[in-house]
Coordinates of C-alpha atoms in Angstrom, one line a residue:
M186 CA 0.0 0.0 0.0
A187 CA 3.1 2.3 -0.1
N188 CA 2.3 5.6 -1.8
P189 CA 4.4 8.7 -2.3
G190 CA 3.8 11.1 0.6
P191 CA 5.0 14.5 1.9
G192 CA 6.9 12.7 4.7
N193 CA 9.3 11.6 2.0
S194 CA 9.5 14.7 0.0
I195 CA 12.7 15.6 -2.0
T196 CA 13.9 18.5 -4.1
L197 CA 16.3 17.7 -7.0
R198 CA 18.5 20.6 -8.1
I199 CA 19.2 19.8 -11.8
D200 CA 21.5 21.2 -14.4
A201 CA 19.8 20.8 -17.8
P202 CA 20.2 22.1 -21.4
S203 CA 18.1 25.1 -22.3
N204 CA 15.3 24.1 -24.7
F205 CA 11.6 24.3 -25.0
S206 CA 10.9 20.8 -23.9
V207 CA 13.4 20.2 -21.2
T208 CA 11.0 20.9 -18.2
S209 CA 8.4 18.6 -19.5
E210 CA 11.0 15.9 -20.1
L211 CA 12.3 16.3 -16.6
A212 CA 8.8 16.0 -15.2
A213 CA 8.0 12.9 -17.4
A214 CA 11.2 11.2 -16.3
A215 CA 10.5 11.7 -12.6
A216 CA 6.8 10.6 -13.1
S217 CA 7.9 7.5 -14.9
A218 CA 9.8 6.5 -11.8
G219 CA 6.7 6.9 -9.7
A220 CA 7.3 10.4 -8.3
A221 CA 4.4 12.6 -7.3
I222 CA 5.5 15.9 -8.5
T223 CA 4.5 18.9 -6.4
A224 CA 6.6 21.7 -7.9
L225 CA 9.0 22.5 -10.7
D226 CA 10.9 25.9 -10.6
V227 CA 13.5 27.3 -12.9
V228 CA 15.9 29.0 -10.5
E229 CA 18.6 30.0 -13.0
S230 CA 18.4 30.6 -16.7
H231 CA 21.5 30.9 -19.0
P232 CA 21.9 31.0 -22.8
T233 CA 22.6 27.3 -23.1
S234 CA 21.5 25.9 -19.8
I235 CA 19.1 26.2 -16.9
V236 CA 19.0 25.1 -13.3
V237 CA 15.7 23.5 -12.2
D238 CA 14.4 22.6 -8.8
L239 CA 12.1 19.6 -9.1
T240 CA 10.2 18.8 -6.0
C241 CA 8.3 15.5 -5.5
N242 CA 6.9 13.1 -3.0
T243 CA 8.5 9.7 -2.8
I244 CA 7.9 6.4 -0.9
D245 CA 11.3 6.0 0.7
D246 CA 15.0 6.6 0.2
E247 CA 15.4 3.8 -2.3
H248 CA 12.5 5.3 -4.3
A249 CA 14.2 8.7 -4.2
T250 CA 17.3 7.2 -5.7
R251 CA 15.3 5.6 -8.5
I252 CA 13.8 9.0 -9.3
R253 CA 17.2 10.7 -9.3
D254 CA 18.6 8.0 -11.7
A255 CA 15.7 8.3 -14.0
V256 CA 16.1 12.1 -14.3
Q257 CA 19.9 11.9 -14.7
A258 CA 19.5 9.4 -17.5
L259 CA 18.3 12.2 -19.8
D260 CA 20.8 13.6 -22.3
G261 CA 22.7 16.5 -20.9
V262 CA 21.1 16.4 -17.5
H263 CA 23.0 16.4 -14.3
V264 CA 21.4 16.1 -10.8
R265 CA 23.5 18.4 -8.8
Q266 CA 21.9 17.7 -5.4
V267 CA 19.0 15.9 -3.7
S268 CA 17.6 17.6 -0.7
D269 CA 15.3 15.8 1.8
R270 CA 12.7 18.4 2.7
T271 CA 11.7 16.7 5.9
F272 CA 15.3 16.8 7.3
L273 CA 15.6 20.4 6.1
M274 CA 12.5 21.3 8.1
H275 CA 14.1 19.8 11.3
L276 CA 17.5 21.6 10.9
G277 CA 18.0 23.5 14.2
G278 CA 14.8 22.1 15.7
K279 CA 11.2 23.3 15.4
L280 CA 10.9 25.4 18.5
E281 CA 12.2 28.7 19.9
V282 CA 11.5 30.8 23.0
V283 CA 10.1 34.3 22.3
P284 CA 9.6 36.9 25.1
S285 CA 5.9 37.9 25.6
V286 CA 6.8 41.3 27.1
P287 CA 8.9 44.2 25.6
L288 CA 12.5 44.5 26.6
R289 CA 13.4 47.8 24.9
N290 CA 15.2 49.8 27.6
R291 CA 16.4 49.9 31.2
D292 CA 12.9 50.6 32.5
D293 CA 11.6 47.4 30.9
L294 CA 14.6 45.4 32.1
S295 CA 14.1 46.7 35.7
R296 CA 10.6 45.3 35.8
A297 CA 11.1 42.1 33.8
Y298 CA 14.3 41.3 35.6
T299 CA 16.3 42.7 38.5
P300 CA 15.5 44.6 40.7
G301 CA 11.7 44.5 40.1
V302 CA 11.4 40.8 39.6
A303 CA 12.4 40.2 43.2
R304 CA 9.1 41.6 44.4
V305 CA 7.2 39.1 42.3
C306 CA 9.4 36.3 43.6
M307 CA 8.6 37.3 47.2
A308 CA 4.9 37.4 46.5
I309 CA 5.0 33.8 45.1
A310 CA 7.2 32.7 48.1
E311 CA 4.4 33.9 50.4
D312 CA 1.6 32.3 48.3
K313 CA 2.7 29.6 45.8
S314 CA -0.7 29.7 44.1
K315 CA 0.2 33.1 42.7
A316 CA 2.7 31.4 40.4
R317 CA -0.2 30.4 38.2
N318 CA -1.0 34.0 37.3
L319 CA 2.5 35.6 37.6
T320 CA 4.5 33.1 35.6
V321 CA 4.3 31.0 32.4
K322 CA 2.8 28.2 34.5
R323 CA -0.8 28.9 33.7
N324 CA -0.3 28.2 30.0
T325 CA 2.6 25.8 29.9
V326 CA 2.7 22.0 29.4
A327 CA 5.5 19.6 29.8
V328 CA 5.6 17.0 27.0
V329 CA 7.3 14.1 28.8
T330 CA 8.8 10.9 27.3
D331 CA 11.4 8.3 27.9
G332 CA 11.6 7.4 24.2
T333 CA 10.4 3.8 24.7
A334 CA 7.4 3.7 22.4
V335 CA 7.9 6.4 19.8
L336 CA 5.4 6.3 16.9
G337 CA 5.7 2.8 15.4
L338 CA 9.4 2.8 15.9
G339 CA 9.6 1.3 19.4
D340 CA 12.3 2.0 22.0
I341 CA 14.6 4.4 20.1
G342 CA 15.7 6.5 23.1
P343 CA 15.2 10.1 24.3
E344 CA 17.4 11.8 21.8
A345 CA 15.6 10.1 18.9
A346 CA 12.2 10.9 20.5
L347 CA 13.0 14.7 20.6
P348 CA 11.8 15.5 17.0
V349 CA 8.4 14.0 17.9
M350 CA 8.2 15.9 21.1
E351 CA 9.2 19.1 19.4
G352 CA 6.4 18.5 16.8
K353 CA 3.9 17.9 19.6
A354 CA 4.9 21.2 21.3
A355 CA 4.5 23.0 18.0
L356 CA 1.0 21.5 17.6
F357 CA 0.0 22.7 21.1
K358 CA 1.0 26.2 20.1
Q359 CA -0.4 26.2 16.6
F360 CA -3.8 24.8 17.4
A361 CA -4.5 26.0 21.0
N362 CA -2.0 28.7 21.9
V363 CA -0.6 26.5 24.6
D364 CA 3.1 26.8 25.3
A365 CA 4.6 23.3 25.5
W366 CA 8.2 22.1 25.9
P367 CA 9.8 18.7 25.3
V368 CA 11.1 16.9 28.3
C369 CA 13.0 13.7 27.1
L370 CA 14.2 11.7 30.0
D371 CA 17.3 9.4 29.8
T372 CA 15.8 6.8 32.1
K373 CA 13.4 3.9 31.9
D374 CA 13.0 3.6 35.7
T375 CA 9.4 4.2 36.7
E376 CA 10.2 5.6 40.1
E377 CA 12.9 7.9 38.7
I378 CA 10.5 9.2 36.0
I379 CA 7.8 10.0 38.6
K380 CA 10.4 11.7 40.8
I381 CA 11.7 13.8 37.9
V382 CA 8.3 14.9 36.7
K383 CA 7.3 15.8 40.3
A384 CA 10.5 17.8 40.7
I385 CA 9.9 19.9 37.5
A386 CA 6.1 20.3 38.1
P387 CA 6.3 23.8 39.6
V388 CA 7.1 25.3 36.2
Y389 CA 4.1 23.7 34.4
G390 CA 0.3 23.9 34.4
G391 CA 0.0 20.4 33.0
V392 CA 1.9 17.2 32.0
N393 CA 1.4 15.4 28.6
L394 CA 2.9 12.0 28.8
E395 CA 4.0 10.7 25.4
D396 CA 5.4 7.6 23.9
I397 CA 6.1 5.7 27.1
A398 CA 5.8 2.0 26.7
A399 CA 3.0 -0.1 28.4
P400 CA 2.5 -1.2 31.1
R401 CA 4.9 1.2 32.7
C402 CA 2.9 4.2 31.3
F403 CA -0.2 3.2 33.3
E404 CA 1.6 3.3 36.7
I405 CA 3.4 6.6 35.8
E406 CA 0.2 8.3 34.9
A407 CA -1.8 7.0 37.9
R408 CA 0.9 8.0 40.4
L409 CA 1.5 11.4 38.9
R410 CA -2.3 12.1 38.9
E411 CA -2.4 11.1 42.5
E412 CA 0.6 13.1 43.6
L413 CA 0.5 16.3 41.5
D414 CA -2.0 19.2 41.7
I415 CA -1.9 19.7 37.9
P416 CA -3.6 17.7 35.1
V417 CA -1.6 14.7 33.8
F418 CA -2.8 13.3 30.4
H419 CA -1.3 10.3 28.6
D420 CA -2.1 11.2 25.0
D421 CA -1.3 7.7 23.6
Q422 CA -4.2 6.5 25.8
H423 CA -6.8 9.2 26.1
G424 CA -6.1 11.3 23.1
T425 CA -6.3 8.3 20.8
A426 CA -9.5 7.1 22.6
I427 CA -11.2 10.5 22.3
V428 CA -10.6 10.8 18.5
T429 CA -11.5 7.1 18.0
L430 CA -14.8 7.6 19.8
A431 CA -15.5 10.8 17.8
A432 CA -14.9 9.0 14.5
L433 CA -17.0 6.0 15.6
V434 CA -20.0 8.2 16.6
N435 CA -20.1 9.6 13.0
A436 CA -19.3 6.3 11.3
L437 CA -22.2 4.6 13.1
K438 CA -24.5 7.3 11.9
V439 CA -23.4 6.7 8.3
V440 CA -24.2 3.0 8.5
G441 CA -27.3 3.5 10.7
K442 CA -26.2 1.4 13.7
K443 CA -26.0 2.1 17.4
I444 CA -23.0 1.6 19.7
E445 CA -25.0 -0.5 22.1
D446 CA -25.9 -2.9 19.4
V447 CA -22.7 -3.5 17.5
R448 CA -20.0 -6.1 17.9
I449 CA -16.6 -4.4 18.2
V450 CA -13.2 -6.2 17.7
L451 CA -10.2 -4.3 19.1
S452 CA -6.7 -5.3 18.0
G453 CA -4.1 -4.1 20.5
V454 CA -4.3 -4.1 24.2
G455 CA -1.5 -1.7 25.1
A456 CA -2.0 1.9 26.2
A457 CA -4.3 3.0 23.3
G458 CA -6.3 -0.2 23.2
N459 CA -7.1 -0.1 26.9
A460 CA -8.1 3.5 26.9
I461 CA -10.3 3.0 23.8
A462 CA -12.1 0.0 25.3
Q463 CA -12.8 1.9 28.6
L464 CA -14.1 5.0 26.7
L465 CA -16.3 2.9 24.4
L466 CA -17.8 1.1 27.5
E467 CA -18.4 4.5 29.0
Q468 CA -20.3 5.5 25.9
G469 CA -22.5 2.4 26.0
A470 CA -20.7 -0.3 24.0
T471 CA -21.8 -3.7 25.2
D472 CA -19.9 -6.2 23.0
I473 CA -16.1 -5.6 22.7
V474 CA -13.6 -8.3 22.1
A475 CA -10.0 -7.1 22.7
C476 CA -7.3 -9.1 21.1
G477 CA -3.6 -9.2 21.9
R478 CA -0.8 -11.2 20.2
N479 CA -2.2 -14.5 21.6
G480 CA -5.8 -13.9 20.7
A481 CA -8.9 -12.6 22.6
I482 CA -8.6 -11.4 26.2
N483 CA -11.0 -13.7 28.0
R484 CA -12.0 -14.9 31.5
D485 CA -10.5 -18.4 31.1
E486 CA -6.9 -17.0 31.1
E487 CA -4.9 -15.8 34.1
Y488 CA -3.2 -12.4 33.5
T489 CA -0.5 -10.8 35.6
D490 CA -1.1 -7.4 33.9
A491 CA -3.8 -5.5 35.9
H492 CA -5.1 -3.9 32.7
R493 CA -5.7 -7.2 31.0
V494 CA -7.4 -8.5 34.1
E495 CA -9.7 -5.5 33.9
L496 CA -10.3 -6.0 30.2
A497 CA -11.2 -9.6 30.8
A498 CA -13.7 -8.6 33.5
N499 CA -15.4 -5.9 31.5
T500 CA -15.4 -7.0 27.9
N501 CA -16.0 -10.1 25.8
P502 CA -19.4 -10.9 27.1
R503 CA -19.5 -14.3 25.2
N504 CA -16.1 -15.2 26.6
F505 CA -14.7 -15.8 23.1
T506 CA -11.3 -17.5 23.2
G507 CA -10.1 -17.5 19.6
T508 CA -7.8 -15.5 17.4
L509 CA -8.2 -12.0 16.0
K510 CA -9.1 -13.5 12.6
E511 CA -11.7 -15.7 14.2
A512 CA -13.1 -12.8 16.3
I513 CA -13.6 -10.5 13.3
V514 CA -16.0 -12.9 11.6
G515 CA -19.4 -11.2 11.8
A516 CA -18.1 -8.2 13.6
D517 CA -19.6 -4.7 12.9
V518 CA -16.6 -2.7 13.8
F519 CA -12.8 -3.3 13.7
I520 CA -10.5 -0.9 15.6
G521 CA -6.8 -1.5 15.2
V522 CA -4.1 0.0 17.3
S523 CA -1.6 -2.8 16.9
A524 CA 0.7 -3.9 14.1
P525 CA 0.9 -3.8 10.2
N526 CA -0.9 -6.2 8.0
V527 CA -2.5 -8.4 10.6
L528 CA -5.7 -8.7 8.5
D529 CA -6.3 -9.4 4.8
E530 CA -9.2 -8.9 2.4
N531 CA -10.9 -12.2 3.3
D532 CA -11.1 -11.0 7.0
I533 CA -12.9 -7.8 6.1
A534 CA -15.2 -9.7 3.7
A535 CA -16.2 -11.9 6.6
M536 CA -17.4 -9.0 8.7
A537 CA -21.0 -8.0 9.0
D538 CA -22.8 -5.9 6.3
D539 CA -22.0 -2.2 6.4
A540 CA -18.8 -2.9 8.5
I541 CA -16.6 -0.1 9.9
V542 CA -12.8 -0.5 9.8
F543 CA -10.4 1.7 11.7
A544 CA -6.9 0.5 10.8
M545 CA -4.8 2.9 12.8
A546 CA -1.3 1.3 13.1
N547 CA 1.2 3.8 11.8
P548 CA 2.8 4.2 9.4
T549 CA 1.5 0.8 8.0
P550 CA -2.1 0.0 8.9
E551 CA -3.4 -3.4 10.0
I552 CA -4.8 -3.7 6.5
D553 CA -4.4 -1.7 3.3
P554 CA -7.3 0.8 3.4
V555 CA -7.9 0.5 -0.3
V556 CA -8.4 -3.2 0.1
A557 CA -10.6 -2.8 3.2
S558 CA -12.8 -0.4 1.3
K559 CA -13.8 -3.2 -1.1
H560 CA -15.9 -4.7 1.6
A561 CA -16.3 -2.2 4.5
A562 CA -18.7 0.7 4.3
V563 CA -16.5 3.1 6.3
V564 CA -12.6 2.9 6.5
A565 CA -10.4 5.2 8.5
T566 CA -6.6 5.2 9.3
G567 CA -4.1 7.2 11.2
R568 CA -2.5 8.4 8.0
S569 CA -2.9 11.8 6.3
D570 CA -2.9 10.5 2.8
F571 CA -6.2 8.6 3.1
P572 CA -9.7 9.9 4.0
N573 CA -10.8 9.9 7.6
Q574 CA -7.5 10.4 9.4
I575 CA -7.9 9.6 13.1
N576 CA -5.3 12.0 14.5
N577 CA -4.7 12.9 18.1
V578 CA -4.1 16.5 17.2
L579 CA -7.8 16.9 17.0
A580 CA -8.0 16.2 20.8
F581 CA -4.9 17.1 22.9
P582 CA -4.5 20.8 22.1
G583 CA -8.1 21.8 22.8
F584 CA -8.3 19.3 25.8
F585 CA -5.4 21.0 27.5
R586 CA -6.6 24.4 26.6
G587 CA -9.8 23.6 28.4
L588 CA -8.0 22.1 31.4
L589 CA -5.8 25.2 31.7
D590 CA -8.6 27.6 31.3
A591 CA -10.7 25.8 33.9
G592 CA -7.8 25.6 36.3
V593 CA -8.5 21.9 37.2
S594 CA -6.3 19.0 37.8
D595 CA -8.7 16.0 37.6
I596 CA -9.4 14.4 34.3
T597 CA -12.7 12.5 34.3
P598 CA -14.5 10.2 31.8
P599 CA -17.3 12.8 31.2
M600 CA -14.5 15.2 30.0
L601 CA -13.3 12.5 27.5
V602 CA -16.8 11.9 26.2
A603 CA -17.5 15.6 25.9
A604 CA -14.3 16.1 23.9
A605 CA -15.2 13.3 21.6
E606 CA -18.7 14.6 21.0
A607 CA -17.3 18.1 20.3
I608 CA -15.0 16.8 17.7
A609 CA -17.8 14.6 16.1
A610 CA -20.1 17.6 16.0
R611 CA -17.7 19.5 13.7
V612 CA -18.9 17.2 10.9
D613 CA -22.4 18.5 9.9
D614 CA -25.2 16.1 9.2
E615 CA -25.4 17.3 5.6
E616 CA -21.7 16.7 5.0
R617 CA -21.2 13.4 6.8
N618 CA -20.5 10.5 4.5
A619 CA -18.3 7.4 4.4
S620 CA -15.3 9.5 3.4
F621 CA -15.9 12.3 5.9
I622 CA -16.6 11.1 9.5
I623 CA -13.9 13.2 11.2
P624 CA -13.0 16.8 10.8
S625 CA -9.7 17.9 9.3
V626 CA -6.9 18.5 11.7
F627 CA -6.7 22.0 10.2
D628 CA -10.3 22.8 11.1
P629 CA -9.7 26.1 13.1
E630 CA -12.8 25.5 15.3
V631 CA -11.9 22.1 16.7
A632 CA -9.6 23.1 19.5
G633 CA -11.9 25.8 20.7
A634 CA -14.9 23.5 20.6
V635 CA -13.0 20.8 22.6
A636 CA -11.8 23.5 25.1
E637 CA -15.4 24.8 25.6
A638 CA -16.7 21.3 26.1
I639 CA -14.2 20.7 28.9
V640 CA -15.0 24.0 30.6
R641 CA -18.7 23.1 30.4
V642 CA -18.2 19.8 32.1
V643 CA -16.1 21.4 34.9
K644 CA -18.8 24.1 35.5
A645 CA -21.6 21.5 35.5
G646 CA -19.7 19.5 38.1
A647 CA -19.1 22.5 40.2
E648 CA -22.8 23.4 40.1
K649 CA -23.7 19.9 41.3
E650 CA -21.4 20.3 44.2

């Protein structure tokens, strides 16, 4: 299912002879090698030669080499340089610190820094709660990882995780005006991670845990929620669950089914899978079969992992004990947060009529979405190059915006459901169809809608008290 995409975009700087047909020949040569051309610019023009920048999307590095060779095979053509546009974007990192107050003269400096800042320090020393209004704390989130479960890459370490955490911080700012900062920890020790996050907590108004492997992530989140007075949110769990529920709400409307009536098969029982199952149960699902590597989680097995024990107790009402492929027969919904290519076309064909398939493993889904669409009524993935992208960026910026605005530390199931409903509502009844069940990540209203939903839940809870 590999297709050229912007994540593997290159620019070839090419020396070519100057004639009327050369640009079309360059484009044709690149296209013949499978390039998806996005731009062609003449950057220099001379009497007998030109310099051209040919930009295109590729599949991978090997594909980029084939494209270069195809272009260079033309008479008189020389590829001077191949630039990887993704690496160029990351040069020097994706974040910077910008002052939010003017520092133009000594007067400004005397208030922003010494001597005036000492008065603010003493005010906070006398009442620590003032730090929320007098520092960056009220609008700042720590994006914390140990680099053990980065994207689909696994345990690649804190340094290699940093580009992802930078990207996460950039998304916080872009979509919800939340200032976030990467905190990549060079330790896998649960107690040490908890200790470090507690020690740095005075700076932050919230903690976003990211790409920490299960089951350690569960304990870290639970302990930090218990021991800190700021919200702690594990995006791999709750962000994924929120957006999955939002997509499912609309997908069920497309096929005319109700969540309490459908059979749901869930592939993957790690952080995301557990959170999805819990949120679907909260929303009224009654028949979920969660499958790990060894098949369905069931009550006949003894599990040492507390989260599998909980899944066994609260899901799989028929106590099915077979494999994923056996479980999916007759199912209405498949939700995958597991591994590439665990299903094939026959598996999707064996599902119920008007089936829903969410194949969200990244970058390679559980089944090719093009193949799945031959039999399923609605197909979604985690990728940006197919319809119905289930992407956490729809949830976490607005969710934290709401938490920070409301000034609360507790995260409750009603908040998660409200966030999902707010996202789902961004798809109008008139527009909803099999290829449009979830709003674009660039919908400017999503983060605000999610934030408002969180604030409403907080206010409703306060009124009840």
